[in-house]
Amino acid sequence: MTKFPTHNKKLKDWVNKMARLCEPDDIVWIDGSEAQKETLEQEALASAELIELNKERLPGCFLHRTAVDDVARTEHLTYICTRRKHDAGPTNNWMSPRQAYKKAREIFKGAMKARTMYVIPFSMGPVGSEFSKIGVELTDSRYVVLNMLIMARVGEAVLRQVEKEDDFTRCLHSKAQLDINKRLILHFPEDNTIWSVGSGYGGNVLLGKKCLSLRIASFLAKKEGWLAEHMLIMGIEEPNGHIEYIAAAFPSACGKTNLAMLLPPEGLKAKGYRIWTVGDDIAWMRVDSDGSLWAVNPETGFFGVAPGTNSETNPNMVETIKKDTIFTNVLLKPDKTVWWEGADGEVPAEGIDWQGQPWKPGMRDSQGNTVKAAHPNSRFTTPIANCPSASFRIHQHHGVPISAIIFGGRRAHLTPLVYESFNWQHGVFLGATMASELTAAQMGKLGQVRRDPMAMFPFCGYNMADYFRHWLDIGKRMSKYPKIFHVNWFRTDEKGKFLWPGFCENLRVLEWILDRYNNKVEAQKSPIGYLPKSGDIDLTGLDLPKENLEKLLSIDRKAWLEELKGIKEFFRKFKQDLPQELWQEFRDLQQRLKQD
Ligand code: GTP
Ligand code: SPV
Ligand code: MN
C-alpha cells in the first residue's frame, strides 16, 4: 500500500477501513497535479474508459460512454438515511442508517478487487473560505477522478485544510458491477457520510456535487443558518459598470446553464449590458453582517446538458467546451469530433452513437422510434475558467451580494412569463409551490408535472417542511432583502408552440426584474403577485406578436383554483409540520382568486 501524504488520523483510519471493505489492489492519492492528471488520462484511454478526441479541434477533450441503464440520476435508488424517518420527511426515500450500511456493505465488499482506489481530497468553495466544505471521495473510477478535477478544487492544499479542520465529508464510491439492481446512493447526514455504489453517472457519482453540495450541505445549512440551493448565480453589468447579482432556481434541464451565461440579444445590445457567470447549478448563500444575502458557487466546472447546445442557444458554452472537456454519451464523428441533437452544423452522415453503435440519421429501432445520436441527458464536464463570461469574483471567499431570487419551472400552461412576490413570505410560498414537467435529467416519466419546491425536491437532505421553515427564518434575519420572482420560459399556445423565444431574450425579463428591485418601474397587482405593466418589458428588436405577450402574462383564475388543489394535496403530506405561514399564504391566494 502507498504512503499516506497526511498525518490526519481520522482520514488515515477511514481510508484504511474503507480499503479493508473494498479490497483494492492499490491506493493512489490525487494531488491535483497536471502530471498525475495526464497519467490518469493515459490509463483511462488504455482501459477504454475514455476515447481521445481530435487533438487539433478539441484539445484536451475526451469522450466517455456510460452503461445504457446508467444515464441519469436514479432518484428511486437515492436515500436519506437519518435515524428517524421523520427527519427525512415525506418527499425523500428513507432507510435506517443501520440497514443502509448493511445493504451497501454487501455490495462494496471486495468491489475494488483488481482495481485502484483513488483518494480525492476536494474543497467545495475556495480552499480555506469559511463558506467552504471539505470532502474526501474514494472511488475506483478514473472517470470520476478526472471529472472531480474539473468540478472541484482538488489536491494538496485541501489535505492541509482537512488537517486544520480535522473534519470532512466521507464520500465512498464504487462502480462495483454497474448493476442497476445493486445500485444505491445513500446519504447519512448525521454521520457526514455519503455511500454511492453501482453507478458511473455524474449526478450519482461526482459526490461533491448533488450529494455533498446539496443534500448534505442543505442539512448542514439548516443547522448552521445558511442556504444550500439548486441555483445559478449571475451578474448583470449595466453600462455604468455597476453589477447586480441574481440567483435562480430551475429544476434539472430547465435552463439554468443557458441563463447563467447569456449574451444580450440584438435588440438590447445598444443598452450595453454584460453578463458575468458565477455558477450554473449550485448556490450557497448566507446572511452577512451587512444584512444582505451573499452567495458563492462551490463548484469550479459545469456539468451541462449537451442536446440543444449550439451557437444560437448558448454561444459562451460552445466556446467553453472547445478544450479540456469530457463529453459523456454523445455521438462520435469519424473525424473524432462530437455531435448531439441540436448541435451546430450539419447532421453528420454517420458516426458512433452514445451506445457505441454505428449510427446514421433517420435510423429506427425495432419499435420504430428514431435512434438518437446522443442521449437526451448527455452532458459535458468543462472548467468554468474556460468560459468567456466567467465572473472575476468566482474565487472570492465572500461571494457576491444577491439582489433577486428567481424561481422557475417548465410549465406549458398556467404560470405567466414573470411575476413578483408581494414580500419574502409570499416569495417562499412561490418557491414552495413550484412545479415543473419532468426532463431527461432523472429516470422517470418525461413531461409529467411534479411539484419541485425551490427545484430542490430531489436534493433536500432533510424534511422539506423544516426546509420551508428555514427559508422563512432566513428572511427574518435580513435587513436588505432580495426580491423574489417567478418565471416560466416554457408557456405554449394552443398548438403547443412556445409563446416566448427564450434563451438570450430572457434578458428582457431580467431587466424588468432589476428595474423592480431598483424601484424604477411600477407593477400591476394580480391575485398571484405583481405583473409587468404593458410596455415595461423592453421588446425592442423582437418580433413578438402582441397577443403573445398578453397570453404570456394572462392569468386563468379557474385553472389557478384547480392548481390550488394540487398544492393543497402536496402541503398535506407534511401534516402539522408545514409552517402555518404557508397555509396562510394558500388561503390568501385562494381568496384573491375568488374575489373581484
Ligand atoms: P441541470 O444541469 O440539469 O441542473 O439543468 P439546467 O437548468 O442547467 O439545464 P440547461 O440550462 O442545460 O437546460 C437545458 C434545456 O433547457 C434544453 O432543452 C434547452 O433547450 C432548454 N432551455 C434553456 N433555456 C430555454 C429557454 O429560455 N426557452 C426554452 N424554450 N428552452 C430553454
Ligand atoms: C441535475 O440533474 O440537476 C444536474 C445533473 O445538474 S446531475 O449532476 O447529474 O444531477
Ligand atoms: Mn442541477
XYZ file of C-alpha atoms and ligand atoms in Angstrom:
639
model
C 0.000 0.000 0.000
C 1.160 3.520 -0.793
C 2.382 6.002 1.754
C -0.094 8.392 3.315
C 0.527 12.023 2.390
C -1.244 13.135 5.560
C -0.836 12.720 9.297
C -4.520 13.232 9.959
C -5.594 10.217 11.946
C -9.291 10.444 11.106
C -8.536 10.451 7.417
C -5.939 7.668 7.586
C -8.153 5.424 9.707
C -11.132 5.926 7.439
C -9.183 5.269 4.213
C -7.753 2.083 5.765
C -11.145 0.935 6.909
C -12.783 1.507 3.544
C -9.859 -0.192 1.791
C -10.375 -3.258 4.005
C -14.009 -3.294 2.913
C -13.478 -2.718 -0.817
C -10.161 -4.616 -1.151
C -8.474 -2.530 -3.881
C -5.134 -3.664 -5.280
C -3.660 -0.257 -4.753
C -4.385 3.166 -3.278
C -3.481 6.361 -5.142
C -3.813 9.824 -3.612
C -4.889 12.538 -6.013
C -2.623 15.584 -5.665
C -4.199 17.883 -8.259
C -1.045 17.998 -10.398
C -1.083 18.214 -14.184
C 1.357 15.290 -14.404
C -0.874 12.966 -12.404
C -3.897 14.020 -14.428
C -2.102 13.146 -17.654
C -1.121 9.737 -16.307
C -4.748 9.063 -15.398
C -5.898 10.143 -18.850
C -3.442 7.771 -20.491
C -4.573 4.913 -18.262
C -8.216 5.712 -18.964
C -7.527 5.610 -22.705
C -5.760 2.265 -22.340
C -8.673 0.815 -20.327
C -11.211 2.283 -22.807
C -12.933 4.330 -20.064
C -12.157 7.313 -22.293
C -11.845 7.826 -26.033
C -9.458 10.504 -27.210
C -10.965 13.213 -29.408
C -9.480 15.201 -32.283
C -6.376 16.825 -30.785
C -6.389 19.803 -33.132
C -10.069 20.649 -32.931
C -10.802 19.519 -29.394
C -7.515 19.689 -27.462
C -7.590 18.009 -24.060
C -11.060 16.571 -24.741
C -12.340 13.037 -24.224
C -15.479 11.002 -24.753
C -16.963 8.605 -22.221
C -19.928 6.243 -22.558
C -21.873 5.032 -19.552
C -23.820 1.797 -19.302
C -27.158 2.108 -21.137
C -29.169 1.926 -17.908
C -26.898 4.410 -16.139
C -27.571 7.679 -17.958
C -29.292 9.923 -15.405
C -29.788 10.300 -11.678
C -31.720 7.376 -10.232
C -33.943 9.108 -7.714
C -35.726 5.901 -6.706
C -32.368 4.479 -5.549
C -31.357 7.648 -3.685
C -31.899 7.667 0.082
C -31.626 9.964 3.061
C -30.586 7.746 5.972
C -31.398 9.505 9.222
C -32.061 7.701 12.486
C -35.650 8.933 12.483
C -37.730 8.569 9.312
C -39.494 11.802 10.123
C -36.226 13.745 9.714
C -36.001 12.708 6.043
C -39.578 13.893 5.512
C -42.328 12.728 3.168
C -40.557 13.706 -0.065
C -37.386 11.640 0.416
C -36.737 7.910 0.219
C -35.630 6.814 3.657
C -33.681 3.881 5.064
C -32.348 3.485 8.603
C -28.566 4.017 8.743
C -28.093 0.522 10.138
C -29.967 -1.138 7.294
C -28.455 1.130 4.654
C -24.854 0.496 5.733
C -25.573 -3.236 5.906
C -27.140 -3.396 2.448
C -24.428 -1.299 0.836
C -21.584 -3.037 2.655
C -22.575 -6.264 0.932
C -22.190 -4.578 -2.458
C -18.997 -2.712 -1.567
C -17.385 -5.858 -0.159
C -14.421 -6.704 -2.397
C -15.842 -4.433 -5.119
C -12.454 -2.849 -5.842
C -10.549 -6.131 -6.292
C -8.052 -5.795 -9.161
C -8.755 -2.078 -9.202
C -7.092 1.011 -7.786
C -8.790 3.054 -5.112
C -8.271 6.780 -5.685
C -8.380 9.164 -2.746
C -9.637 12.594 -3.839
C -9.398 15.384 -1.245
C -11.658 18.183 -2.508
C -12.993 21.524 -1.375
C -16.405 22.814 -2.369
C -15.850 26.558 -2.369
C -12.469 28.325 -2.226
C -9.992 26.419 -0.035
C -9.985 27.940 3.421
C -13.040 30.168 2.990
C -15.415 29.989 5.927
C -18.091 29.256 3.337
C -16.361 26.100 2.076
C -16.795 22.420 2.925
C -14.165 19.733 2.569
C -14.858 16.243 1.316
C -12.729 13.230 0.515
C -14.034 10.883 -2.161
C -12.769 7.325 -2.509
C -13.517 5.851 -5.920
C -12.452 3.069 -8.254
C -13.335 5.130 -11.345
C -10.747 7.182 -13.240
C -13.674 8.914 -14.976
C -14.850 10.126 -11.573
C -11.361 11.376 -10.674
C -10.972 13.266 -13.957
C -14.435 14.818 -13.615
C -13.820 15.799 -9.995
C -10.609 17.547 -11.096
C -12.784 19.788 -13.272
C -15.727 20.242 -10.906
C -13.971 20.902 -7.587
C -10.767 22.224 -6.047
C -8.649 19.109 -5.564
C -5.259 18.321 -4.089
C -2.561 19.140 -1.537
C -3.968 22.428 -0.286
C -7.175 20.630 0.587
C -5.311 17.984 2.604
C -3.722 20.728 4.695
C -7.227 22.099 5.248
C -8.507 18.675 6.362
C -5.682 18.603 8.912
C -6.604 22.057 10.142
C -10.326 21.355 10.433
C -9.932 17.700 11.417
C -13.262 17.094 9.705
C -14.514 16.264 6.223
C -17.436 14.601 4.446
C -16.638 10.924 3.913
C -17.574 10.046 0.348
C -17.263 6.434 -0.764
C -17.947 5.410 -4.344
C -17.517 2.200 -6.297
C -18.748 1.319 -9.748
C -18.941 -2.255 -8.411
C -20.631 -4.183 -11.235
C -22.601 -1.180 -12.577
C -25.670 -3.266 -11.859
C -28.860 -1.221 -11.517
C -30.198 -3.864 -9.120
C -27.206 -3.279 -6.885
C -27.152 0.488 -7.113
C -27.616 2.718 -4.077
C -26.979 6.411 -3.498
C -27.010 6.779 0.282
C -26.704 9.913 2.390
C -26.006 9.808 6.125
C -26.280 13.472 7.118
C -25.889 12.646 10.812
C -22.527 10.949 10.058
C -21.430 13.453 7.394
C -21.100 10.451 5.064
C -22.106 9.508 1.509
C -22.012 5.994 0.043
C -22.687 5.539 -3.669
C -22.378 2.181 -5.375
C -23.249 0.554 -8.688
C -23.355 3.659 -10.882
C -20.993 5.602 -13.120
C -23.331 8.505 -13.946
C -22.378 12.085 -12.961
C -25.057 13.093 -10.500
C -24.794 9.710 -8.766
C -21.007 9.565 -8.509
C -19.415 13.028 -8.516
C -20.131 13.108 -4.824
C -19.067 16.725 -4.320
C -21.959 17.868 -6.473
C -25.548 16.887 -5.669
C -24.713 14.555 -2.776
C -22.432 16.874 -0.799
C -23.163 20.374 -2.091
C -26.941 19.965 -1.991
C -28.150 17.018 0.111
C -25.529 17.023 2.886
C -24.976 20.787 2.589
C -28.688 21.595 2.923
C -28.731 19.591 6.162
C -25.636 21.440 7.441
C -27.041 24.751 6.212
C -30.156 24.280 8.304
C -28.016 23.529 11.349
C -25.570 26.370 10.711
C -28.032 29.007 9.476
C -27.371 29.340 5.746
C -28.864 28.072 2.456
C -27.604 25.398 0.014
C -29.628 25.743 -3.169
C -30.045 24.344 -6.696
C -29.442 27.754 -8.249
C -27.403 29.527 -10.870
C -25.661 32.773 -9.924
C -25.085 35.513 -12.484
C -24.023 39.121 -12.589
C -25.676 41.662 -14.875
C -23.399 44.593 -15.590
C -25.064 47.835 -16.554
C -23.402 50.276 -18.950
C -22.258 52.394 -15.973
C -20.214 49.445 -14.704
C -22.480 48.573 -11.787
C -23.063 44.824 -11.469
C -26.213 43.420 -9.942
C -26.224 39.713 -8.996
C -29.167 37.332 -9.103
C -29.711 33.682 -8.177
C -32.240 31.440 -9.929
C -33.622 28.007 -9.091
C -34.973 25.998 -12.034
C -35.350 22.210 -11.923
C -32.884 19.954 -13.762
C -32.580 20.656 -17.505
C -34.835 23.737 -17.304
C -32.411 26.405 -18.409
C -30.037 27.384 -15.569
C -26.910 26.884 -17.669
C -28.290 28.856 -20.596
C -29.420 31.789 -18.483
C -26.213 31.945 -16.430
C -24.091 32.809 -19.473
C -26.403 34.505 -21.944
C -25.219 37.102 -24.427
C -27.520 40.135 -24.764
C -29.937 39.824 -27.699
C -29.540 42.004 -30.765
C -32.348 44.381 -29.779
C -30.874 45.133 -26.331
C -27.253 45.394 -27.480
C -27.415 49.187 -27.652
C -28.035 49.227 -23.893
C -24.604 47.745 -23.261
C -25.356 45.036 -20.730
C -22.749 42.390 -19.990
C -23.343 39.076 -18.216
C -20.919 37.525 -15.726
C -21.314 33.840 -14.866
C -20.675 32.861 -11.258
C -22.320 29.422 -11.357
C -24.876 27.337 -13.257
C -26.118 24.768 -10.741
C -25.430 25.365 -7.058
C -25.511 28.414 -4.790
C -24.518 28.553 -1.142
C -25.969 31.673 0.426
C -25.761 33.304 3.820
C -26.830 36.489 5.516
C -23.764 38.619 6.088
C -23.062 41.308 8.674
C -24.403 43.929 6.237
C -27.842 42.311 6.477
C -27.954 41.169 2.873
C -27.698 37.765 1.241
C -24.319 36.717 -0.202
C -23.714 33.735 -2.464
C -20.850 31.550 -3.651
C -20.778 28.802 -6.235
C -18.962 25.893 -4.569
C -18.051 24.293 -7.923
C -15.293 25.045 -10.444
C -16.870 23.430 -13.507
C -20.089 22.930 -15.421
C -21.738 19.540 -15.872
C -24.026 20.765 -18.621
C -26.719 19.246 -20.820
C -25.372 18.697 -24.371
C -28.522 18.394 -26.551
C -29.729 21.776 -27.714
C -26.387 23.471 -27.002
C -25.347 25.476 -30.083
C -24.085 28.916 -31.120
C -27.602 30.358 -31.113
C -28.815 28.976 -27.778
C -25.535 29.250 -25.871
C -22.546 30.776 -27.691
C -20.491 31.113 -24.498
C -20.804 27.389 -23.769
C -19.890 26.496 -27.357
C -16.681 28.476 -26.756
C -16.083 26.902 -23.329
C -16.245 23.274 -24.488
C -13.645 23.621 -27.239
C -10.927 22.312 -24.915
C -10.276 20.444 -21.637
C -13.758 18.900 -21.721
C -15.086 15.419 -21.007
C -18.144 14.558 -23.110
C -20.459 11.811 -21.877
C -22.905 9.861 -24.070
C -22.720 11.999 -27.223
C -22.163 10.961 -30.864
C -18.589 10.310 -32.060
C -17.993 11.518 -35.611
C -15.495 9.858 -37.981
C -13.168 12.870 -37.610
C -13.129 12.298 -33.847
C -15.206 15.342 -33.025
C -18.599 15.087 -31.328
C -22.221 15.872 -32.118
C -25.628 15.822 -30.478
C -29.190 16.628 -31.408
C -29.395 20.405 -31.699
C -25.627 20.930 -32.105
C -24.101 23.358 -34.600
C -23.532 22.320 -38.183
C -24.983 19.716 -40.480
C -26.379 16.456 -39.168
C -23.434 14.087 -39.661
C -23.851 11.416 -42.321
C -22.606 8.771 -39.911
C -20.986 8.205 -36.548
C -20.923 6.045 -33.436
C -23.913 6.759 -31.212
C -23.952 7.104 -27.424
C -24.457 3.361 -27.062
C -21.321 2.650 -29.109
C -23.265 1.506 -32.187
C -22.871 2.650 -35.810
C -25.362 5.460 -36.430
C -26.893 7.175 -39.444
C -29.555 9.898 -39.464
C -33.123 8.600 -39.598
C -32.263 5.149 -38.213
C -35.115 3.444 -36.375
C -35.071 0.874 -33.606
C -37.133 -2.302 -33.510
C -40.115 -0.362 -32.133
C -39.940 2.158 -34.966
C -38.563 5.027 -32.852
C -35.817 7.281 -34.205
C -32.435 6.277 -32.800
C -30.832 9.239 -31.043
C -27.203 10.081 -31.769
C -26.695 11.409 -28.247
C -28.618 10.504 -25.115
C -31.125 13.283 -24.207
C -29.275 13.653 -20.891
C -25.806 13.505 -22.457
C -23.517 16.035 -20.811
C -20.137 17.720 -20.870
C -17.858 18.454 -17.941
C -15.899 21.631 -18.502
C -13.971 24.192 -16.414
C -15.664 27.497 -15.586
C -12.273 29.111 -16.140
C -12.652 28.471 -19.883
C -15.992 30.277 -20.099
C -15.709 33.708 -21.753
C -18.291 35.120 -19.330
C -16.685 33.660 -16.175
C -17.028 36.165 -13.357
C -13.866 37.656 -11.863
C -15.404 37.006 -8.437
C -15.582 33.216 -8.688
C -12.699 32.657 -6.277
C -13.558 35.419 -3.831
C -14.161 33.931 -0.408
C -17.035 36.246 0.261
C -19.062 35.600 -2.857
C -21.468 38.118 -4.364
C -24.491 40.011 -2.946
C -27.844 38.827 -4.289
C -30.481 41.375 -5.401
C -33.120 38.969 -6.703
C -34.041 35.330 -6.339
C -35.899 33.774 -9.245
C -37.893 30.560 -9.134
C -38.987 28.942 -12.358
C -40.360 25.788 -13.839
C -41.224 24.211 -17.140
C -44.963 24.723 -17.439
C -46.770 24.561 -20.780
C -49.772 26.206 -19.150
C -50.813 28.308 -16.168
C -47.786 30.240 -14.917
C -47.037 33.594 -16.574
C -43.736 34.654 -18.095
C -42.827 36.562 -14.939
C -44.397 37.759 -11.704
C -43.138 39.174 -8.452
C -43.958 38.101 -4.923
C -45.587 40.583 -2.530
C -42.919 40.030 0.128
C -40.398 37.455 1.417
C -43.016 35.153 2.962
C -45.089 35.172 -0.214
C -41.854 34.551 -2.142
C -41.168 31.471 -0.041
C -44.692 30.320 -0.890
C -43.909 30.757 -4.614
C -40.811 28.600 -4.174
C -42.599 26.003 -2.065
C -45.370 25.594 -4.646
C -43.161 25.374 -7.733
C -43.950 22.617 -10.191
C -42.308 21.517 -13.402
C -42.516 18.962 -16.185
C -40.010 16.115 -15.809
C -36.975 16.123 -18.128
C -34.375 13.532 -19.103
C -32.164 14.566 -16.168
C -33.679 11.886 -13.970
C -35.007 8.466 -14.838
C -38.798 8.678 -14.931
C -41.767 9.791 -16.976
C -40.851 12.655 -19.298
C -43.237 15.592 -19.325
C -45.190 14.665 -16.189
C -45.778 17.688 -13.946
C -44.463 17.237 -10.439
C -44.113 19.605 -7.534
C -40.490 20.597 -7.152
C -40.162 23.192 -4.372
C -37.255 25.559 -4.972
C -36.045 22.981 -7.578
C -34.852 21.023 -4.513
C -37.264 18.089 -4.494
C -34.521 15.592 -5.424
C -31.832 17.374 -3.406
C -33.128 18.377 0.016
C -31.291 16.336 2.664
C -33.949 16.650 5.357
C -37.657 17.156 5.978
C -38.872 19.736 3.467
C -41.328 21.201 5.970
C -38.311 22.186 8.099
C -36.638 23.457 4.941
C -39.570 25.810 4.299
C -39.401 26.930 7.937
C -35.679 27.589 7.455
C -36.362 29.766 4.388
C -38.917 31.785 6.386
C -36.416 32.201 9.240
C -33.619 33.366 6.937
C -35.984 36.124 5.781
C -36.283 37.357 9.352
C -32.513 37.731 9.642
C -32.090 40.060 6.672
C -32.380 43.817 6.631
C -31.841 44.090 2.857
C -33.980 41.524 1.077
C -33.524 40.183 -2.373
C -36.893 40.372 -4.139
C -38.388 37.027 -5.092
C -39.776 36.387 -8.591
C -41.241 33.501 -10.576
C -40.576 32.956 -14.296
C -41.732 30.487 -16.948
C -39.970 30.442 -20.330
C -41.962 27.414 -21.451
C -45.589 28.516 -21.800
C -47.120 27.319 -25.080
C -50.024 28.297 -27.325
C -52.963 26.113 -28.397
C -50.718 24.416 -30.952
C -48.047 23.611 -28.399
C -45.610 26.228 -29.704
C -43.522 28.218 -27.199
C -45.026 31.692 -26.765
C -41.727 33.202 -25.633
C -38.488 32.958 -27.680
C -36.433 32.323 -24.550
C -32.651 31.933 -24.342
C -30.857 35.296 -24.794
C -34.216 37.086 -24.996
C -34.731 36.211 -21.322
C -32.510 39.188 -20.521
C -35.575 41.346 -21.250
C -37.304 39.748 -18.277
C -34.209 40.057 -16.081
C -34.114 43.743 -16.940
C -37.665 44.161 -15.636
C -36.749 42.206 -12.518
C -33.820 44.520 -11.783
C -35.917 47.571 -12.537
C -38.381 46.361 -9.938
C -35.594 45.770 -7.426
C -34.322 49.297 -8.028
C -37.822 50.813 -7.872
C -37.592 52.053 -11.450
C -40.962 50.738 -12.671
C -44.433 50.275 -11.271
C -46.221 46.948 -11.487
C -49.733 45.693 -11.760
C -51.234 43.818 -8.834
C -52.803 40.448 -9.665
C -54.126 37.651 -7.428
C -50.858 35.704 -7.773
C -48.386 38.599 -7.484
C -47.153 41.714 -9.275
C -47.151 41.552 -13.076
C -45.293 43.813 -15.527
C -47.315 46.720 -16.880
C -47.680 46.728 -20.607
C -44.651 48.367 -22.162
C -42.387 47.766 -19.182
C -40.711 44.726 -20.707
C -38.472 46.143 -23.416
C -39.290 44.301 -26.643
C -37.073 46.427 -28.921
C -35.997 44.445 -31.956
C -38.072 41.419 -31.004
C -40.656 40.223 -33.468
C -43.170 39.035 -30.896
C -46.878 39.113 -31.841
C -48.695 41.439 -29.435
C -51.154 38.744 -28.424
C -48.264 36.509 -27.363
C -47.248 38.860 -24.568
C -50.868 39.108 -23.475
C -51.133 35.329 -23.374
C -47.785 35.068 -21.604
C -48.972 37.357 -18.832
C -52.571 36.162 -18.625
C -53.992 34.572 -15.516
C -56.691 31.953 -15.788
C -58.420 32.071 -12.405
C -60.216 28.785 -12.920
C -57.005 26.992 -13.785
C -55.315 28.574 -10.764
C -58.090 27.378 -8.462
C -57.548 23.925 -9.939
C -53.793 24.315 -9.251
C -54.598 25.057 -5.612
C -55.956 21.522 -5.275
C -52.567 20.103 -6.240
C -50.811 22.460 -3.853
C -53.141 21.503 -1.025
C -52.535 17.823 -1.641
C -48.792 18.436 -1.614
C -48.836 20.582 1.543
C -50.955 17.999 3.371
C -48.164 15.451 3.032
C -46.239 17.442 5.636
C -49.097 17.208 8.156
C -48.654 19.506 11.149
C -45.009 20.191 10.245
C -45.855 22.579 7.416
C -45.327 26.162 8.588
C -48.678 27.852 9.231
C -47.398 30.852 7.276
C -47.594 28.790 4.082
C -51.191 27.740 4.792
C -51.927 31.415 5.396
C -50.441 32.294 2.003
C -52.501 29.480 0.486
C -55.747 30.843 1.951
C -54.884 34.408 0.954
C -54.218 33.334 -2.624
C -57.435 31.360 -2.724
C -59.349 34.362 -1.505
C -57.727 36.729 -4.009
C -58.537 34.316 -6.837
C -62.175 34.125 -5.790
C -62.527 37.900 -5.307
C -63.446 40.656 -7.791
P -29.240 20.828 -14.726
O -27.815 20.900 -15.175
O -29.897 19.532 -15.070
O -29.474 21.200 -13.304
O -30.114 21.817 -15.593
P -30.044 23.297 -16.157
O -31.182 24.033 -15.530
O -28.695 23.900 -16.107
O -30.441 22.983 -17.636
P -29.975 23.594 -19.006
O -29.749 25.060 -18.973
O -28.866 22.793 -19.528
O -31.333 23.299 -19.809
C -31.323 22.650 -20.973
C -32.702 22.580 -21.610
O -33.468 23.750 -21.414
C -32.533 22.429 -23.093
O -33.524 21.556 -23.547
C -32.758 23.842 -23.599
O -33.168 23.854 -24.928
C -33.831 24.329 -22.664
N -33.870 25.790 -22.495
C -32.980 26.574 -21.836
N -33.361 27.863 -21.841
C -34.534 27.900 -22.511
C -35.455 28.953 -22.832
O -35.265 30.105 -22.488
N -36.558 28.598 -23.534
C -36.809 27.314 -23.914
N -37.921 27.054 -24.580
N -35.971 26.307 -23.622
C -34.866 26.588 -22.934
C -29.250 17.822 -12.408
O -29.812 16.766 -12.765
O -29.848 18.716 -11.767
C -27.844 18.075 -12.778
C -27.093 16.987 -13.390
O -27.342 19.153 -12.537
S -26.533 15.813 -12.229
O -25.284 16.303 -11.646
O -26.297 14.587 -12.964
O -27.525 15.620 -11.218
Mn -28.730 20.510 -11.463
